[in-house]
Coordinates of C-alpha atoms in Angstrom, one line a residue:
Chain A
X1 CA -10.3 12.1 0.4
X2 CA -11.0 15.3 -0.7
X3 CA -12.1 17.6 1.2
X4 CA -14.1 19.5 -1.8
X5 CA -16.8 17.3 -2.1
X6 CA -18.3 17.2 1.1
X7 CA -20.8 19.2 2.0
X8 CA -20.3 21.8 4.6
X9 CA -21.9 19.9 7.6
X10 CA -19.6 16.6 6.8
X11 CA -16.7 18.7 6.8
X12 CA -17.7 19.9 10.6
X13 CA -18.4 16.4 11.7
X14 CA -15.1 15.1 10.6
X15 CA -13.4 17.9 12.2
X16 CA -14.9 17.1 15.1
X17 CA -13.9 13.5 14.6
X18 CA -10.6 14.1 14.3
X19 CA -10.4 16.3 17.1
X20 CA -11.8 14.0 19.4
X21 CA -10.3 11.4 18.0
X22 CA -13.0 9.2 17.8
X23 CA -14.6 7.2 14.9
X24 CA -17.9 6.7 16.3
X25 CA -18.9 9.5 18.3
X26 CA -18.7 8.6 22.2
X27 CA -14.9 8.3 23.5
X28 CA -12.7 11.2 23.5
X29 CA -9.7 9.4 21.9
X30 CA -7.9 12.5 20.4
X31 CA -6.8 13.4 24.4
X32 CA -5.5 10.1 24.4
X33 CA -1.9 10.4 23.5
X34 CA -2.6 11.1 20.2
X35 CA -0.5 14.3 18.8
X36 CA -0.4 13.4 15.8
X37 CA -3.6 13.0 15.2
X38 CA -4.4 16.9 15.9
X39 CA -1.5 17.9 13.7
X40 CA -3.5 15.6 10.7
X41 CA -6.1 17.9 11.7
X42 CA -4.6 21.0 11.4
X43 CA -2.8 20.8 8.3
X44 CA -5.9 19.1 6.8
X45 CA -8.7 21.9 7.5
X46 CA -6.6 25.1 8.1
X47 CA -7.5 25.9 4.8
X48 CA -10.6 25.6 5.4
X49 CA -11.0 26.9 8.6
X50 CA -9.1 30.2 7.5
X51 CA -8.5 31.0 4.1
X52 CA -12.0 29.6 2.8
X53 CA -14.7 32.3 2.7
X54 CA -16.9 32.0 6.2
X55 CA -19.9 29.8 5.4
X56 CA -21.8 28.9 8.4
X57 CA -19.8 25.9 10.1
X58 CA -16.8 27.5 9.5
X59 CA -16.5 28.7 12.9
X60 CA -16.7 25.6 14.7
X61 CA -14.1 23.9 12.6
X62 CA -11.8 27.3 13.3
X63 CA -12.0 26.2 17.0
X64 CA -11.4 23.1 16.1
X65 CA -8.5 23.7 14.2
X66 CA -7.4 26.4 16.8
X67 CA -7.8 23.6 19.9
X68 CA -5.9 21.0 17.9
X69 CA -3.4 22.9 16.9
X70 CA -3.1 24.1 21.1
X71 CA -3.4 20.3 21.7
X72 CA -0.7 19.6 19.4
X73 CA 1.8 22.5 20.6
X74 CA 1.3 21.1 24.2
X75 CA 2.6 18.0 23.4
X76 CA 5.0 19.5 21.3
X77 CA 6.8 20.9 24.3
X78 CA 5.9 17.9 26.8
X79 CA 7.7 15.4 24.6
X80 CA 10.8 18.4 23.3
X81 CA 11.4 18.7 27.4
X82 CA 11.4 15.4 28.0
X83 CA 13.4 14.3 25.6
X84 CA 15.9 16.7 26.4
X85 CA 16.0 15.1 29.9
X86 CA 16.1 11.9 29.3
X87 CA 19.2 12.5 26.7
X88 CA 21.0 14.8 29.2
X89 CA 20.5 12.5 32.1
X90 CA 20.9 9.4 30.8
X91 CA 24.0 8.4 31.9
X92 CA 23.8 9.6 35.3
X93 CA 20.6 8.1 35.9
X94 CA 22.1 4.4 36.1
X95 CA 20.2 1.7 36.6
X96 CA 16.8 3.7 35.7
X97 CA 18.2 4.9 32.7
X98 CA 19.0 1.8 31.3
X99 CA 15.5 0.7 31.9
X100 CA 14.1 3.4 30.1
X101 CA 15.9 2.6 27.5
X102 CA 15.0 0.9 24.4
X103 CA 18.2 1.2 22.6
X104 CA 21.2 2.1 24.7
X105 CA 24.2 3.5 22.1
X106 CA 27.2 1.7 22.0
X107 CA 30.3 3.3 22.9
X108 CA 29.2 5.7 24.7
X109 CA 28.4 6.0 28.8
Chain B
X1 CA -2.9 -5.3 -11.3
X2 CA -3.5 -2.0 -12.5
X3 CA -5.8 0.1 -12.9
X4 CA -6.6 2.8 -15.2
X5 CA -9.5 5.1 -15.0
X6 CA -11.8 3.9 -17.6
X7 CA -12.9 6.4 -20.8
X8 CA -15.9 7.9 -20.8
X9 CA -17.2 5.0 -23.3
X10 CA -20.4 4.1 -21.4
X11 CA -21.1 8.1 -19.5
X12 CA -23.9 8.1 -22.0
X13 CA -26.8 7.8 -20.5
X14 CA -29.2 4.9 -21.7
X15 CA -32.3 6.2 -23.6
X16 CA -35.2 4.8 -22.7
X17 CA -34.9 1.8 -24.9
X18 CA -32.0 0.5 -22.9
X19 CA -30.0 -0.7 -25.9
X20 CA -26.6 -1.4 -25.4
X21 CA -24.0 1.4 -27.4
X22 CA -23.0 -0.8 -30.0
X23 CA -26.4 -0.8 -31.4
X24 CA -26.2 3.0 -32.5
X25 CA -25.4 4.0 -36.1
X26 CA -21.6 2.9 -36.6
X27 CA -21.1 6.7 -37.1
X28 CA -21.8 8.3 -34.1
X29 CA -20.4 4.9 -32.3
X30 CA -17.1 5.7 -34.7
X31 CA -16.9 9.0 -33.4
X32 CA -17.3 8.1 -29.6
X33 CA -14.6 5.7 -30.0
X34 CA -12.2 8.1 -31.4
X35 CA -13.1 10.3 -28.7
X36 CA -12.5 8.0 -26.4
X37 CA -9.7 7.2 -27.6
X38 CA -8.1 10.2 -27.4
X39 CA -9.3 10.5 -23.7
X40 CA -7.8 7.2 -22.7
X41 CA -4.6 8.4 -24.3
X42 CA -4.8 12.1 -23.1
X43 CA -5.4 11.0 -19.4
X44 CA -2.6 8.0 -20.1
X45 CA 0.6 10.0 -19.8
X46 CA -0.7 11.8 -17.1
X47 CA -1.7 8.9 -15.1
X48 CA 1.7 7.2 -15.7
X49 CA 3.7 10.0 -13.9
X50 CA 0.9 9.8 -10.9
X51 CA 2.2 5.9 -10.2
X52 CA 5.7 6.9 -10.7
X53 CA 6.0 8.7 -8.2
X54 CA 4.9 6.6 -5.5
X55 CA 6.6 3.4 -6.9
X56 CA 9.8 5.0 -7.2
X57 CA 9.3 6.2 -3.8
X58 CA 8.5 3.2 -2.1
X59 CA 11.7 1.8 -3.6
X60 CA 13.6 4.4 -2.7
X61 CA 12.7 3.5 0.9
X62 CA 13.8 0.4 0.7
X63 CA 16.8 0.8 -0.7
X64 CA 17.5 3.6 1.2
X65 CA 17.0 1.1 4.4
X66 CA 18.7 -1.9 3.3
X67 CA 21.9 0.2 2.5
X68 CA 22.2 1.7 5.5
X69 CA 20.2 -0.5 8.4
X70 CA 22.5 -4.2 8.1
X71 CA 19.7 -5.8 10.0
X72 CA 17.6 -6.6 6.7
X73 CA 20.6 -8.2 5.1
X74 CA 21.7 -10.0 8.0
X75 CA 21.0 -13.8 7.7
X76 CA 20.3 -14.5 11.3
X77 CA 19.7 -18.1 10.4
X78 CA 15.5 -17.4 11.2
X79 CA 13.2 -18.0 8.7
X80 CA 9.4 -18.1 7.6
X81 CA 7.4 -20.9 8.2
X82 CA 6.3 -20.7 4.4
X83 CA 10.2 -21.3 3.5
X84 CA 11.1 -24.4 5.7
X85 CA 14.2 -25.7 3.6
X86 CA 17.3 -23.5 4.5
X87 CA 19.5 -22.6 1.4
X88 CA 23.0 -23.1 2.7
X89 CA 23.4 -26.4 1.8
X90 CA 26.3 -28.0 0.0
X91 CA 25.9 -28.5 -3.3
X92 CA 24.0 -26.1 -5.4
X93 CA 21.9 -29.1 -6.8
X94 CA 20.5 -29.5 -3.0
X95 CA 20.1 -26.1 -2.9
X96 CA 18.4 -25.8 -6.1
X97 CA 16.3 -28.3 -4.9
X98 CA 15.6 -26.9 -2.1
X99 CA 14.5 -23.2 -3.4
X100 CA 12.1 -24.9 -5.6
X101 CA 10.5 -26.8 -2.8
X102 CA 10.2 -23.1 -0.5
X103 CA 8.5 -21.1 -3.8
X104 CA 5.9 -23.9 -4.3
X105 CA 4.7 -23.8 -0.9
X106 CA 4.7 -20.2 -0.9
X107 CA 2.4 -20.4 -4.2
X108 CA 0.2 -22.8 -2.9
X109 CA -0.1 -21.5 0.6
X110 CA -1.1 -17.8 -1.8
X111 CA -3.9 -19.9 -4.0
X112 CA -5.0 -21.4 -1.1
X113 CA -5.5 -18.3 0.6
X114 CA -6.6 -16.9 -2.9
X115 CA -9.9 -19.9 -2.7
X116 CA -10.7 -19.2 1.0
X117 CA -11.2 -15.7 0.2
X118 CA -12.9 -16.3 -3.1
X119 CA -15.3 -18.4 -0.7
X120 CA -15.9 -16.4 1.8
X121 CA -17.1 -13.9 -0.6
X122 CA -19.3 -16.0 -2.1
X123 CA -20.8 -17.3 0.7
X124 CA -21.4 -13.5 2.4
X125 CA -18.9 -13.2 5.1
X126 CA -18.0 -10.0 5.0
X127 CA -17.0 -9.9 8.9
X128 CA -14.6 -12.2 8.5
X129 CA -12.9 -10.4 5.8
X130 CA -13.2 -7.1 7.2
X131 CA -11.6 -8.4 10.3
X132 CA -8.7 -10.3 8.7
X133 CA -8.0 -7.1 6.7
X134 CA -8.1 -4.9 9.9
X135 CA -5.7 -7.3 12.4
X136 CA -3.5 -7.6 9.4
X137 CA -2.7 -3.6 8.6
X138 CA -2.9 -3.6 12.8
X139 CA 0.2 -6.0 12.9
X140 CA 2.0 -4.3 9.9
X141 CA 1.2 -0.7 11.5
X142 CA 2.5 -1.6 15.0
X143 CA 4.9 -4.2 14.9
X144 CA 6.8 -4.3 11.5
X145 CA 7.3 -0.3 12.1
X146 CA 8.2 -1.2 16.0
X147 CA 11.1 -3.2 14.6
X148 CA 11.8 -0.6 11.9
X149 CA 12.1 2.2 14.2
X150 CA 14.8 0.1 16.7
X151 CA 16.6 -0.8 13.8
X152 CA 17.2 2.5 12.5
X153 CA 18.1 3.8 15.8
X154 CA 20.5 0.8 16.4
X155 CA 22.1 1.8 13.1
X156 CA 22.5 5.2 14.2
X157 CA 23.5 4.6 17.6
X158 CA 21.0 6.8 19.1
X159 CA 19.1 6.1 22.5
X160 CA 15.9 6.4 23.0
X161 CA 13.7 5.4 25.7
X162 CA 10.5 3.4 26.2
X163 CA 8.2 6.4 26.7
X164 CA 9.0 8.3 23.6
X165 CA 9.2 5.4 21.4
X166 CA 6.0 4.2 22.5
X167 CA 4.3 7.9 22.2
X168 CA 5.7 8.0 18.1
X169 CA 4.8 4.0 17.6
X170 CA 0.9 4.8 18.9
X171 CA 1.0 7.7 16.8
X172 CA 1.9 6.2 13.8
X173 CA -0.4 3.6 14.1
X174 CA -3.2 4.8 15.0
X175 CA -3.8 7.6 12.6
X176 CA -2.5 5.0 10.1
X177 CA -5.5 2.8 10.8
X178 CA -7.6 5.9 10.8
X179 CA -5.9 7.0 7.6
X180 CA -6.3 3.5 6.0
X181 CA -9.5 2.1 6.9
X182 CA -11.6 5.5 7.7
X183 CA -10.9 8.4 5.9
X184 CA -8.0 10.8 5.6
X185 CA -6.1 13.6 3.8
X186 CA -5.1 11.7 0.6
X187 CA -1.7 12.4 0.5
X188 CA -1.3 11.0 4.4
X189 CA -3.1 7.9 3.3
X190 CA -0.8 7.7 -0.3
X191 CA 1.9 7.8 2.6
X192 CA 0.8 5.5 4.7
X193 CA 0.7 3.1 1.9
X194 CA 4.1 2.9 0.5
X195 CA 5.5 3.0 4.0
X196 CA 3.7 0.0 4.6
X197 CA 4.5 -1.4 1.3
X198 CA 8.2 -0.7 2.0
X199 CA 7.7 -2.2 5.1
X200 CA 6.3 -5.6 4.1
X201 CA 8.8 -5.7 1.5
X202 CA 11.7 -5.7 3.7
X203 CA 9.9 -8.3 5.7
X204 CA 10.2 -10.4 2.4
X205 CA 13.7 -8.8 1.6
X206 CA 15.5 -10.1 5.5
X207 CA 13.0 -13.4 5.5
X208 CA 13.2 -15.0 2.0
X209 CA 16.6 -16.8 1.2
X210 CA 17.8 -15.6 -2.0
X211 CA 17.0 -18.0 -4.9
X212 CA 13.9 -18.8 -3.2
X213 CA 13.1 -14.7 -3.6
X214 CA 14.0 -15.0 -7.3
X215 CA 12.0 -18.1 -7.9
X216 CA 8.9 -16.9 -6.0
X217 CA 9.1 -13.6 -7.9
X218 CA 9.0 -15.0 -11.3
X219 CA 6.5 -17.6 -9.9
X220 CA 4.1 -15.3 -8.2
X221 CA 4.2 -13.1 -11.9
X222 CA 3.2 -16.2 -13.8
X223 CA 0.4 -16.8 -11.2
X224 CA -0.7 -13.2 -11.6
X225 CA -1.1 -13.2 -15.2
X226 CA -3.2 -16.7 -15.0
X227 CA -5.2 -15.6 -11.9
X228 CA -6.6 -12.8 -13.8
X229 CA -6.7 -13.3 -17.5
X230 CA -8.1 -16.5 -17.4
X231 CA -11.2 -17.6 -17.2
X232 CA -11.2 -20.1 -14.1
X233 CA -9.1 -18.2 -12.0
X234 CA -10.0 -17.4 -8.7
X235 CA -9.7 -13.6 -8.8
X236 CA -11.9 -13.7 -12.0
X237 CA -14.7 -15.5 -10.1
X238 CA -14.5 -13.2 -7.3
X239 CA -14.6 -10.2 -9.6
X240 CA -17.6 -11.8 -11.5
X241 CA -19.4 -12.4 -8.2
X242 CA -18.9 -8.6 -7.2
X243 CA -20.2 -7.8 -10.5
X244 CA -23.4 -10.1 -10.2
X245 CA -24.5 -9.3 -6.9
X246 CA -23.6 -5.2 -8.2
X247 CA -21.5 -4.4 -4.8
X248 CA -18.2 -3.4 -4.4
X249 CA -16.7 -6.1 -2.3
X250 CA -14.3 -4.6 0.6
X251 CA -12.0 -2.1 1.3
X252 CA -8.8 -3.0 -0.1
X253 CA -5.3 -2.0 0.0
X254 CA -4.7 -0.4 -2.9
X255 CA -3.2 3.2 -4.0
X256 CA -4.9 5.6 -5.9
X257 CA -3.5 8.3 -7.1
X258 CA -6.6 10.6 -6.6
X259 CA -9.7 9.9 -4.4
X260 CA -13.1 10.9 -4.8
X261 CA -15.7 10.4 -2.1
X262 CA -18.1 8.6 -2.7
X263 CA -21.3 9.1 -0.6
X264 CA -23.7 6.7 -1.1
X265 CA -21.2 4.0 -1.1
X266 CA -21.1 4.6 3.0
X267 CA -24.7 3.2 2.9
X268 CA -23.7 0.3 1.8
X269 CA -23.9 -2.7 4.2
X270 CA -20.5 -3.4 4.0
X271 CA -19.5 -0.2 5.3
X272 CA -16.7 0.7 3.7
X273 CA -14.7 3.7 3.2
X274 CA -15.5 6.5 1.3
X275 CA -12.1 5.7 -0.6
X276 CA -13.3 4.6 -3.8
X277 CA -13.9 6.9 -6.8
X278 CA -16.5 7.2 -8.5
X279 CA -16.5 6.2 -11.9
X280 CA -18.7 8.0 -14.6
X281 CA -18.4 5.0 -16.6
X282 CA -21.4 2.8 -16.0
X283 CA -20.0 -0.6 -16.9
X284 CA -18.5 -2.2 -14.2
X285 CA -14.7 -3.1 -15.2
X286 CA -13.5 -5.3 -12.9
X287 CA -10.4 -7.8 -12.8
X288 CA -9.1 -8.2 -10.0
X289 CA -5.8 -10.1 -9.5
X290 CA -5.1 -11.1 -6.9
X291 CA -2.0 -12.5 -4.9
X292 CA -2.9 -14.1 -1.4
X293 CA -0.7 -15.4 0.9
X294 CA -2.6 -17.2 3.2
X295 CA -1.0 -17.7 6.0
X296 CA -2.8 -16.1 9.0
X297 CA -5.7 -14.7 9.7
X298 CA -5.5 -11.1 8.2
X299 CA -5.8 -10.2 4.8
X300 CA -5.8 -6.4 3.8
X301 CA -8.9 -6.3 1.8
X302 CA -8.7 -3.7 -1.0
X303 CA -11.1 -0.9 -1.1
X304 CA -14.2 -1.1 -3.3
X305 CA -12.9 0.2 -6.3
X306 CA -15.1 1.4 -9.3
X307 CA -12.9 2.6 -11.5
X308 CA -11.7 1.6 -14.3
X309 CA -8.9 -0.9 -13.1
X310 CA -8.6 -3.9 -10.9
X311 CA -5.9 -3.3 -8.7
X312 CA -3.6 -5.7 -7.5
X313 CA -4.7 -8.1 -4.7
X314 CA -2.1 -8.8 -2.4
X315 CA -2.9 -11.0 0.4
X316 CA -1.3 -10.3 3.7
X317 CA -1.9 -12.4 6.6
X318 CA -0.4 -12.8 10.1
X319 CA 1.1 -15.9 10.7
X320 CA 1.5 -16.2 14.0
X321 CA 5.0 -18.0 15.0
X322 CA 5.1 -19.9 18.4
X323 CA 8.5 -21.6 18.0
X324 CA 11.8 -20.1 18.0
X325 CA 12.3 -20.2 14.2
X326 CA 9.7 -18.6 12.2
X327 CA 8.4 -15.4 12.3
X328 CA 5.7 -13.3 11.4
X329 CA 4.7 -12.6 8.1
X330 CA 2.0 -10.8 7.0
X331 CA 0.4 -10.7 3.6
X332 CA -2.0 -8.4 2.4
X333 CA -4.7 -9.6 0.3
X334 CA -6.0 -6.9 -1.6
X335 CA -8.8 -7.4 -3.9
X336 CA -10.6 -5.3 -5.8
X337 CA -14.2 -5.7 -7.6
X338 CA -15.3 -3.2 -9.5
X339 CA -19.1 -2.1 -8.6
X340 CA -21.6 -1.3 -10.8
X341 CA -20.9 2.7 -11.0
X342 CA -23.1 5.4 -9.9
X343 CA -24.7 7.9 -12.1
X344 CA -22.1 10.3 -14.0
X345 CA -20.1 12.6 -11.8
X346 CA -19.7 16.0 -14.0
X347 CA -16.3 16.6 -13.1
X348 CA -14.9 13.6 -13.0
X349 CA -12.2 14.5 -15.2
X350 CA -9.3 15.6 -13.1
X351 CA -10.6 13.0 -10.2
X352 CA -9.9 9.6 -12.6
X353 CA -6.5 8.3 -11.5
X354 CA -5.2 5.8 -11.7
X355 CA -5.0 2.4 -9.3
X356 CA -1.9 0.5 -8.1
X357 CA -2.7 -2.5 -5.7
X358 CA -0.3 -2.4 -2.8
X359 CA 1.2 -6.0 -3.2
X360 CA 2.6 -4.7 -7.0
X361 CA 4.4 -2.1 -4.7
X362 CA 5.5 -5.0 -2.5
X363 CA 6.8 -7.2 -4.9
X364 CA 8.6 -4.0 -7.2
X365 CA 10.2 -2.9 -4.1
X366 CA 11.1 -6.8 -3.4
X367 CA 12.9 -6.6 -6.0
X368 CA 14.9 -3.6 -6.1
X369 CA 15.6 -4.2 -2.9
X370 CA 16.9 -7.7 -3.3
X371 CA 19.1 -6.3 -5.7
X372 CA 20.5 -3.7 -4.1
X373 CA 20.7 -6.0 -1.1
X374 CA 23.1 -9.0 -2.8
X375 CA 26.4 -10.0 -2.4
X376 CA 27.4 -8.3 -5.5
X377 CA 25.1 -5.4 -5.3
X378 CA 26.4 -2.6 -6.8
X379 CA 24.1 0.9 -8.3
X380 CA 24.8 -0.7 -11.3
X381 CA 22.7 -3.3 -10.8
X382 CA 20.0 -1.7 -8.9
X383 CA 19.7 0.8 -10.9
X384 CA 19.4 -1.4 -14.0
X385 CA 16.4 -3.4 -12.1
X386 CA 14.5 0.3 -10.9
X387 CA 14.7 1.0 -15.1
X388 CA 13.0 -2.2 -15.9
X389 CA 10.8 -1.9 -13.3
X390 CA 9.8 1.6 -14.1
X391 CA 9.4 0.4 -18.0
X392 CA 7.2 -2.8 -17.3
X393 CA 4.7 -0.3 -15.7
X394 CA 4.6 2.0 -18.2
X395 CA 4.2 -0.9 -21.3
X396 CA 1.6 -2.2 -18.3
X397 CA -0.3 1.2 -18.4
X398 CA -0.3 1.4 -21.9
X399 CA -1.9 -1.7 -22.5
X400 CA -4.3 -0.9 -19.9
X401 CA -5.3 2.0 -22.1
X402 CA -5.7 -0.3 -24.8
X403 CA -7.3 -3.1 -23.3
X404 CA -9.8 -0.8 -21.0
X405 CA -9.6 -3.8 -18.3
X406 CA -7.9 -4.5 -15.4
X407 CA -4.5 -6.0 -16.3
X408 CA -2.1 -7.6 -13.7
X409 CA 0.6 -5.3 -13.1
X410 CA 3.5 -8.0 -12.0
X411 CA 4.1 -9.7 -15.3
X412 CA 5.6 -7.7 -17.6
X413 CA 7.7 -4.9 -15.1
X414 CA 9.0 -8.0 -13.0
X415 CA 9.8 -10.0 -15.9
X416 CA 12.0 -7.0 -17.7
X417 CA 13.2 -6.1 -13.9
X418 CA 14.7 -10.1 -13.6
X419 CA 16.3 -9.9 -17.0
X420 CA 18.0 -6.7 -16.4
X421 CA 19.1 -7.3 -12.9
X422 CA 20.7 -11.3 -14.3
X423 CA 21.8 -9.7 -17.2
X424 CA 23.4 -6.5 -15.5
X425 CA 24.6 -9.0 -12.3
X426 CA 26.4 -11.2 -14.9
X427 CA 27.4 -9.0 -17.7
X428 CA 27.9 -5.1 -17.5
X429 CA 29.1 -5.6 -13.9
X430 CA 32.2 -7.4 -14.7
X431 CA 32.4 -5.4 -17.7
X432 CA 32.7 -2.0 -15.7
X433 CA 34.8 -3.2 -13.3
X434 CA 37.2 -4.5 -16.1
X435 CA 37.2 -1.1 -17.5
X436 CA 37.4 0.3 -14.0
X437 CA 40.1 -1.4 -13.0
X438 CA 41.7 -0.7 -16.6
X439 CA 41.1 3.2 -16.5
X440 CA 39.6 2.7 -19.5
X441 CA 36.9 4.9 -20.3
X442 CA 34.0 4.8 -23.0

């Protein structure tokens, strides 16, 4: 796709898509578990949202952009802090660690 | 089959007699041609080094995998329910025998799939296609990378637990759906499909004993060539159809190196993705070869695809496996129909690119990978078969500059790939290690 040839409005609404994660405009799908999705977002419009001269929807896709990328740092940290955990505390954890685990390492407690 | 963005032969706009070009003055139609000809020739090159890049990467993938994660060239005994006859038999006759017997099911379970998709075209069910096409790129998305992702981390000994691996595995697939069969940055969506053409590869690569994989190879390149050159053939039908009822036919699975959007096309009833380019050539180009494995219910269908060339249909489906033995495969079917083209875009220049279908990836990367992956596999020999490879596409891409019509894409690179990788297998490998082993250096 690229991003040239829509028009200005398009590029808002699919912003706004990908934000919310959602193809068809009701559910809020982007707040379901879906990190990655708000990264796509904000390496896909930042230059758009930013470097671009302002035209009028620009500012709603900067918040856009801004809220994914706030999204996306979130879970960012959530998932850095609880991997950390989990590796630390495997082992001691016993029976619960092993299952959490989907691949337990071999040769080593 | 390849496709190649087609000249700017018929941009012209009709005047209002509606006569067809060739019924200018041979001058000014002598000059176009020349024209165009340099076009097709100045945008060839470029176009070559677009498909490179993603073919060699896909292939690097799978090499890359089947070097280092054992799990795709361990022979746990399991097999497809396509391949029924196991090849560790006695005597090479039986076994012989035996690989013969698993490639013709395999081709015939493909045309079968081939004609139900052909007739579900032409009778107008578009659902059903769509919906094959979504469950399929929903099984590769989820599972095949599921079992990917615990291989590698097997391999490298690292633990990971449910919750992350489920976080990354929803991840990946959903915005790969989104990505695929909605609309996305280009370059996520060029991503998205070589990973899952380096996935379905391996699939192939762990699943398909070996002289079976050989046979079904060279097979599956014959059936190409007569699928879409000939004049009976099912993907020729299906293109014609397309090009009758003037409608691009469904979203298919198949790499472009650039992407135009294409607004009106999101009108259409079939609503498909805006992934198709727009062509500013007005004559509908269309050959679509296609390669169906019918075995479940969900073919990958190709996206609508006005350019100049028919990419490559793959079919995918999911086979579902209930007993013990068999196990999923998926096949993409990816078809391709060229529409009739909207009016001129002016800068269509940079935007023509060129079009790859996904199951020519597959069945490169199939390759390379099963030769990387034998007994005997050395670079030597896996490097020999990435060459061919890489040269069959570029004698195919230069044809399709000279023909100006879709051209399957597995006959000529997997041809010069088999040659080189028997040839290098049998001959230079010996040869090196003689001279190896001699210190004897040319």
């Amino acid at each position: 796709m690229n991003l040239e040839r829509l028009p200005n409005e398009e590029k808002l609404t699919l912003c706004r898509k990908y934000y919310f994660g959602n193809v068809y405009n009701v559910c809020v799908w982007g707040f379901a578990f879906l990190p990655f999705l708000w990264l796509v977002n904000v390496v896909w419009f930042f230059k758009e949202a930013f470097v671009k001269p302002t035209y009028t929807e620009q500012l709603q896709i900067k918040t856009y952009v801004k809220c994914s990328g706030l999204g996306f740092l979130l879970w960012v940290a959530v998932l850095t802090t609880w991997i950390t955990i989990f590796q630390h505390f495997r082992a001691e954890w016993g029976e619960v660690g092993d299952y959490l685990s989907f691949t337990i390492p071999l040769g080593i407690p | 089959v390849t496709e190649a963005p087609v000249p700017t032969q018929n941009q012209h706009p009709e005047p209002g007699n509606g006569q067809a070009p060739p019924q200018r003055t041979p001058q000014v139609v002598e000059s176009e041609e020349d024209e165009d000809e340099e076009l097709t020739l100045k945008y060839g090159a470029k176009h070559v080094i677009m498909l490179f890049v993603p073919v060699t990467l896909c292939m690097v993938v799978v090499v890359a995998t089947i070097k280092s994660v054992s799990f795709y060239t361990q022979n746990d005994g399991q097999r497809l329910i396509y391949t029924p006859f196991p090849e560790d038999t006695d005597t090479i006759g039986q076994r012989a025998l035996n690989s013969v017997l698993n490639a013709t099911i395999m081709i015939s379970v493909i045309i079968v799939m081939t004609m139900v998709l052909v007739l579900l075209y032409k009778y107008r069910c578009y659902r059903v296609i769509q919906g094959w096409l979504f469950l399929s790129s929903l099984l590769l998305l989820f599972f095949f990378s599921f079992i990917y992702l615990k291989e590698v981390f097997k391999t490298y000994n690292v633990a990971m637990d449910w919750i992350t691996l489920a976080v990354i595995v929803w991840n990946f697939g959903v915005v790969g759906m989104i990505c695929i069969h909605w609309k996305g940055p280009l370059r996520l969506q060029q991503a998205y499909l070589i990973m899952i053409s380096a996935l379905m590869a391996l699939v192939f690569i762990k699943y398909l004993p070996e002289w079976t994989a050989w046979l079904i190879l060279a097979v599956i390149s014959v059936y190409d060539l007569l699928a879409v050159l000939c004049p009976k053939g099912p993907l020729r039908i299906l293109v014609e159809t397309a090009q009758e009822r003037n409608e691009p036919i469904f979203p298919a699975l198949i790499y472009s190196s650039t992407m135009v959007w294409l607004v009106n096309m999101a009108d259409t009833g079939l609503g498909h993705r805006p992934m198709t380019r727009k062509n500013s050539t007005e004559a509908p180009i269309t050959q679509v070869e296609s390669q169906s494995l019918a075995l479940g219910p969900a073919p990958l269908s190709p996206p609508e695809d006005d350019g100049g060339f028919t990419p490559n249909w793959m079919g995918h489906q999911e086979h579902q496996l209930g007993p013990l033995q068999s196990t999923d495969e998926t096949r993409r079917e990816i078809q391709q129909l060229p529409s009739a083209r909207p009016p001129v875009m002016d800068d269509d220049d940079e935007e023509r690119g060129v079009k790859l279908g996904l199951g020519d990836f597959i069945f490169y990367s199939m390759l390379v990978g099963k030769a990387s992956a034998a007994a005997s596999g050395d670079w030597n020999t896996t490097l020999a078969s990435f060459v061919a490879i890489l040269i069959g596409l570029c004698l195919t891409l230069l044809l399709l500059a000279i023909f100006k019509k879709a051209l399957p894409a597995l006959p000529i690179s997997i041809f010069f790939g088999l040659v080189f990788y028997f040839a290098t297998d049998n001959l230079v490998r010996p040869f090196m290690d003689q001279l190896a082993l001699h210190q004897f250096y040319i």
